Amino acid sequence: YDMQREICEKIIVWCQREKRTFLRQRVEAKLAAILFHQNEFGEALHLIDRLLQELKKIDDKQLLVETHLMESKIHFGLRNVPKAKAALTASRTAANAIYVAPNLQASIDTMSGTIHTEESDYNTAHSYFLEAFEQLDQLNEQSQAVKCLKYMMLCRILDSLTKTLKLSAKGAIGVDKTGSSSLDVSNLVTSRQAVKYAGRDLEAMTAIAKAASERSLNDYEKVLADYAAELQQDLLIKHHLHILQEQLLESNLIRIMEPYSCVELQHISSLMDLPLAVVEKKLSQMILDGKFQGILDQGKGQLIIYEEGEKDKAMEKGLQVLENLDLVVTTLFNTAKQLRTPML
């Protein structure tokens, strides 16, 4: 990418000197894409913002679609999902007015699926990725098609785990402790298109699914290490696999703690086969996040767990009455103040 960036910058300088506006805009859009791939998000966003102002004046729909799409990708790289969604909507709006090539339409569908995955709408995301995959499969774009297939498997894994293991953003409260539920992505992997694209990428996602369904953190971390190139280089997959790892850790911790009112941290560490410092840090985070009631007694090296008591309804009603009284008194005070003002 360094050589491409250098060439683009030289062409832009030449275009500015020769006043080739349309060529310069096209090359600047290409340069923004190169900066995005180099993780230079700030510089790429600055270039995109300036380019969009020019494109809106001349109403170049084709380049607007591509530039808004790149803007959406950059915002997603910065973890700004609302702005990424807004930029994607702008890209779709511009695309409705012109003919969009299948390759570009596949990119828009892929980005739509990415946004829906971030919003935990895995079924809708899977539909978008499937649309993109079918278009790329017809175009024989193998590298992009494999990426969409991995995203489809990721959505299937996350959706299945959310349902079978009852994992959520709040942690693994109420997790299924029978261990009978299993995750199956065999239907996806053995389909006609998946057989065509079989390789390490699909093996990595299948291994992740197996480790996650067994709730084995050691196997999960081993898969992440063995398939680092396939799993850690993509922003979407890396982010969601990290979240999944944290949720699996919480799930296992809660399952171990549940029978106890007081348990030694060393015992939890030995059962989890994790360093004591990691267990302590995670438990303190869970307590602060309100995922269970308890305290860490570091002097004795123990975790003391409190039972969640029933809510005091009389206290809740009393607080509500006080809030209503405060509102009434404030309203009366404001009314009296307004009545006294003309008299003064």
XYZ file of C-alpha atoms in Angstrom, residues 4-319:
316
model
C 0.158 2.914 -4.149
C -0.161 5.793 -1.679
C 2.960 7.494 -3.048
C 1.736 7.127 -6.652
C -1.719 8.514 -5.774
C -0.217 11.537 -4.029
C 1.968 12.293 -7.061
C -0.990 11.983 -9.437
C -3.077 14.324 -7.233
C -0.310 16.961 -7.352
C -0.158 16.621 -11.163
C -3.971 16.884 -11.432
C -4.003 20.047 -9.341
C -1.311 21.581 -11.534
C -3.084 20.602 -14.773
C -6.574 21.381 -13.337
C -7.898 17.863 -13.972
C -10.672 18.074 -11.378
C -12.603 14.869 -12.133
C -9.472 12.720 -12.299
C -8.205 14.260 -9.041
C -11.471 13.436 -7.271
C -11.346 9.827 -8.458
C -7.708 9.452 -7.331
C -8.467 11.079 -3.966
C -11.242 8.512 -3.425
C -8.705 5.776 -4.186
C -6.188 7.376 -1.796
C -8.818 7.414 0.979
C -9.335 3.669 0.460
C -5.574 3.076 0.682
C -5.357 5.134 3.909
C -8.247 3.088 5.333
C -6.393 -0.163 4.628
C -3.311 1.330 6.316
C -5.452 2.120 9.411
C -4.841 5.872 8.918
C -8.479 6.563 9.787
C -8.107 10.204 10.836
C -6.270 11.272 7.672
C -8.665 9.257 5.484
C -11.718 10.851 7.129
C -10.320 14.355 6.635
C -9.782 13.616 2.932
C -13.258 12.078 2.562
C -14.995 15.064 4.202
C -13.320 17.513 1.818
C -14.039 15.287 -1.188
C -17.729 14.903 -0.274
C -18.212 18.681 -0.199
C -16.961 18.896 -3.797
C -18.952 15.883 -5.018
C -22.237 17.205 -3.607
C -21.782 20.433 -5.589
C -21.322 18.624 -8.918
C -23.764 15.802 -7.969
C -21.544 12.916 -9.152
C -23.794 10.057 -8.004
C -21.443 7.206 -8.870
C -18.516 8.616 -6.932
C -20.853 9.741 -4.123
C -21.982 6.135 -3.618
C -18.390 4.898 -3.381
C -17.210 7.793 -1.194
C -20.094 7.522 1.296
C -19.460 3.773 1.473
C -15.790 4.377 2.266
C -16.824 7.007 4.846
C -19.030 4.367 6.489
C -16.110 1.907 6.631
C -13.825 4.536 8.169
C -16.362 5.446 10.865
C -16.812 1.749 11.607
C -13.034 1.409 11.949
C -13.214 4.243 14.512
C -16.031 2.311 16.308
C -18.504 5.125 15.594
C -21.468 2.966 14.552
C -24.161 5.729 14.382
C -22.086 7.790 11.925
C -21.195 4.653 9.968
C -24.901 3.865 9.657
C -25.698 7.436 8.559
C -22.969 7.340 5.877
C -24.242 3.968 4.645
C -27.786 5.367 4.379
C -26.428 8.271 2.296
C -24.633 5.782 0.041
C -27.830 3.738 -0.440
C -29.829 6.910 -1.197
C -27.372 7.931 -3.933
C -27.304 4.353 -5.264
C -31.098 4.352 -5.774
C -30.752 7.031 -8.464
C -28.213 5.178 -10.673
C -27.209 1.738 -11.885
C -24.882 0.119 -9.376
C -22.399 -2.529 -10.523
C -22.780 -5.949 -8.808
C -19.374 -5.639 -7.149
C -20.266 -2.280 -5.581
C -23.727 -3.550 -4.569
C -22.044 -6.498 -2.840
C -19.838 -4.047 -0.901
C -22.910 -2.063 0.191
C -24.688 -5.270 1.306
C -21.580 -6.385 3.200
C -21.404 -3.056 5.040
C -25.143 -3.257 5.816
C -24.601 -6.715 7.306
C -21.682 -5.393 9.341
C -23.815 -2.606 10.853
C -26.635 -5.046 11.707
C -24.119 -7.401 13.330
C -22.986 -4.536 15.570
C -26.642 -3.985 16.519
C -26.996 -7.719 17.384
C -29.563 -8.253 14.607
C -27.843 -11.423 13.421
C -30.628 -12.775 11.179
C -30.863 -9.564 9.141
C -27.064 -9.355 8.972
C -26.904 -12.959 7.741
C -29.395 -12.102 4.948
C -27.267 -9.168 3.772
C -24.073 -11.247 3.829
C -25.839 -14.003 1.878
C -26.917 -11.495 -0.803
C -23.345 -10.194 -1.072
C -21.904 -13.726 -1.136
C -24.168 -14.849 -4.002
C -23.214 -11.825 -6.111
C -19.504 -12.271 -5.441
C -19.773 -15.998 -6.146
C -21.208 -15.249 -9.607
C -18.390 -12.744 -10.231
C -15.769 -15.325 -9.082
C -14.390 -12.855 -6.536
C -13.019 -15.605 -4.328
C -11.268 -13.557 -1.620
C -14.293 -11.312 -1.026
C -16.710 -14.251 -1.198
C -14.742 -16.115 1.484
C -14.902 -13.041 3.720
C -18.712 -12.880 3.325
C -18.947 -16.608 4.050
C -16.949 -16.099 7.261
C -19.297 -13.274 8.259
C -22.296 -15.544 7.601
C -20.792 -18.210 9.857
C -20.028 -15.576 12.511
C -23.683 -14.462 12.514
C -24.856 -18.075 12.766
C -22.444 -18.724 15.668
C -23.421 -15.569 17.589
C -27.137 -16.126 17.018
C -26.984 -19.782 18.092
C -24.923 -19.027 21.199
C -27.253 -16.196 22.191
C -30.192 -18.600 22.053
C -28.663 -21.853 23.340
C -26.321 -20.496 26.023
C -28.467 -17.425 26.771
C -25.442 -15.142 26.563
C -26.165 -11.440 26.492
C -24.489 -8.066 26.834
C -25.154 -8.262 30.582
C -23.140 -11.450 30.884
C -24.166 -15.049 31.336
C -26.892 -14.613 33.956
C -29.358 -17.458 33.615
C -27.020 -19.529 31.477
C -28.078 -23.067 30.607
C -26.093 -25.167 33.081
C -26.996 -28.569 31.649
C -24.436 -28.193 28.896
C -26.763 -30.167 26.618
C -27.146 -27.415 24.040
C -24.796 -27.579 21.086
C -23.931 -25.329 18.186
C -24.181 -26.700 14.658
C -22.866 -24.896 11.592
C -22.502 -28.040 9.483
C -25.415 -27.067 7.219
C -23.649 -23.863 6.290
C -20.237 -25.437 5.800
C -21.377 -28.365 3.645
C -23.468 -26.301 1.201
C -22.472 -26.244 -2.469
C -20.807 -22.811 -2.299
C -19.003 -23.562 0.978
C -17.423 -26.735 -0.445
C -16.086 -24.612 -3.298
C -14.427 -22.217 -0.828
C -13.226 -24.797 1.712
C -9.936 -23.909 3.379
C -8.313 -22.571 6.537
C -10.761 -19.656 6.805
C -13.775 -21.950 7.117
C -11.836 -24.371 9.326
C -11.082 -21.469 11.698
C -14.755 -20.493 12.025
C -15.810 -24.128 12.512
C -13.172 -24.573 15.237
C -14.369 -21.373 16.956
C -17.961 -22.662 16.848
C -16.942 -25.994 18.379
C -14.888 -24.396 21.181
C -17.637 -21.862 21.964
C -20.402 -24.482 22.054
C -18.347 -26.547 24.532
C -17.634 -23.353 26.549
C -13.975 -24.316 26.685
C -11.842 -21.209 27.122
C -8.583 -23.116 26.650
C -9.759 -24.546 23.318
C -11.125 -21.138 22.324
C -7.802 -19.374 23.017
C -5.909 -22.175 21.256
C -8.046 -21.692 18.127
C -7.431 -17.916 18.242
C -3.680 -18.574 18.422
C -3.620 -21.291 15.725
C -5.720 -19.287 13.265
C -4.472 -15.800 14.150
C -4.092 -14.724 10.505
C -7.643 -15.800 9.626
C -9.381 -14.426 12.749
C -7.412 -11.454 14.057
C -6.879 -9.365 10.906
C -10.558 -8.595 10.241
C -12.087 -5.782 12.356
C -15.590 -7.282 12.616
C -14.529 -10.840 13.432
C -11.814 -9.747 15.873
C -14.192 -7.451 17.783
C -17.010 -9.985 18.146
C -14.727 -12.893 19.002
C -13.233 -10.785 21.818
C -16.744 -10.034 23.152
C -17.633 -13.733 22.865
C -14.490 -14.677 24.790
C -15.422 -12.301 27.623
C -18.967 -13.699 27.736
C -17.723 -17.289 27.847
C -15.386 -16.373 30.709
C -18.294 -14.818 32.638
C -20.460 -17.848 31.886
C -17.886 -20.263 33.304
C -17.200 -18.085 36.359
C -20.892 -17.843 37.270
C -21.370 -21.580 36.804
C -18.465 -22.283 39.208
C -19.533 -19.665 41.801
C -23.214 -20.537 41.932
C -23.119 -23.311 44.620
C -21.062 -21.170 47.032
C -21.661 -18.269 49.359
C -17.901 -18.010 50.012
C -15.195 -19.513 47.804
C -11.424 -19.156 47.587
C -10.115 -17.333 44.553
C -7.333 -19.888 44.182
C -9.959 -22.643 43.863
C -11.747 -20.748 41.055
C -8.398 -20.090 39.371
C -7.430 -23.773 39.466
C -10.800 -24.916 38.100
C -10.684 -22.326 35.309
C -6.989 -23.034 34.607
C -6.356 -19.278 34.501
C -3.886 -17.001 36.355
C -5.179 -15.696 39.692
C -4.704 -12.058 38.609
C -6.945 -12.574 35.549
C -9.690 -14.165 37.674
C -9.509 -11.360 40.276
C -9.704 -8.644 37.619
C -12.677 -10.246 35.863
C -14.598 -10.844 39.105
C -14.074 -7.232 40.208
C -15.384 -6.034 36.817
C -18.447 -8.253 37.123
C -19.178 -6.960 40.639
C -18.846 -3.325 39.511
C -21.089 -4.033 36.491
C -23.740 -5.469 38.820
C -23.700 -8.945 37.279
C -23.769 -10.492 40.762
C -23.744 -9.258 44.359
C -20.534 -9.851 46.303
C -17.161 -8.577 47.505
C -13.537 -9.644 47.084
C -11.714 -10.243 50.387
C -8.135 -9.967 49.141
C -6.713 -10.370 52.652
C -8.107 -13.905 52.897
C -8.116 -14.492 49.119
C -11.842 -15.176 49.083
C -14.906 -14.212 47.108
C -17.978 -13.613 49.285
C -21.246 -13.863 47.353
C -24.486 -12.324 48.584
C -27.891 -13.647 47.702
C -29.995 -11.239 45.745
C -32.767 -10.153 48.112
C -36.264 -9.292 47.025
C -36.927 -5.667 46.224
C -38.537 -3.662 49.008
C -41.795 -2.513 47.410
C -42.629 -0.233 50.362
C -39.312 1.589 49.864
C -39.967 1.974 46.123
C -43.466 3.348 46.733
C -42.141 5.711 49.419
C -39.496 7.103 47.068
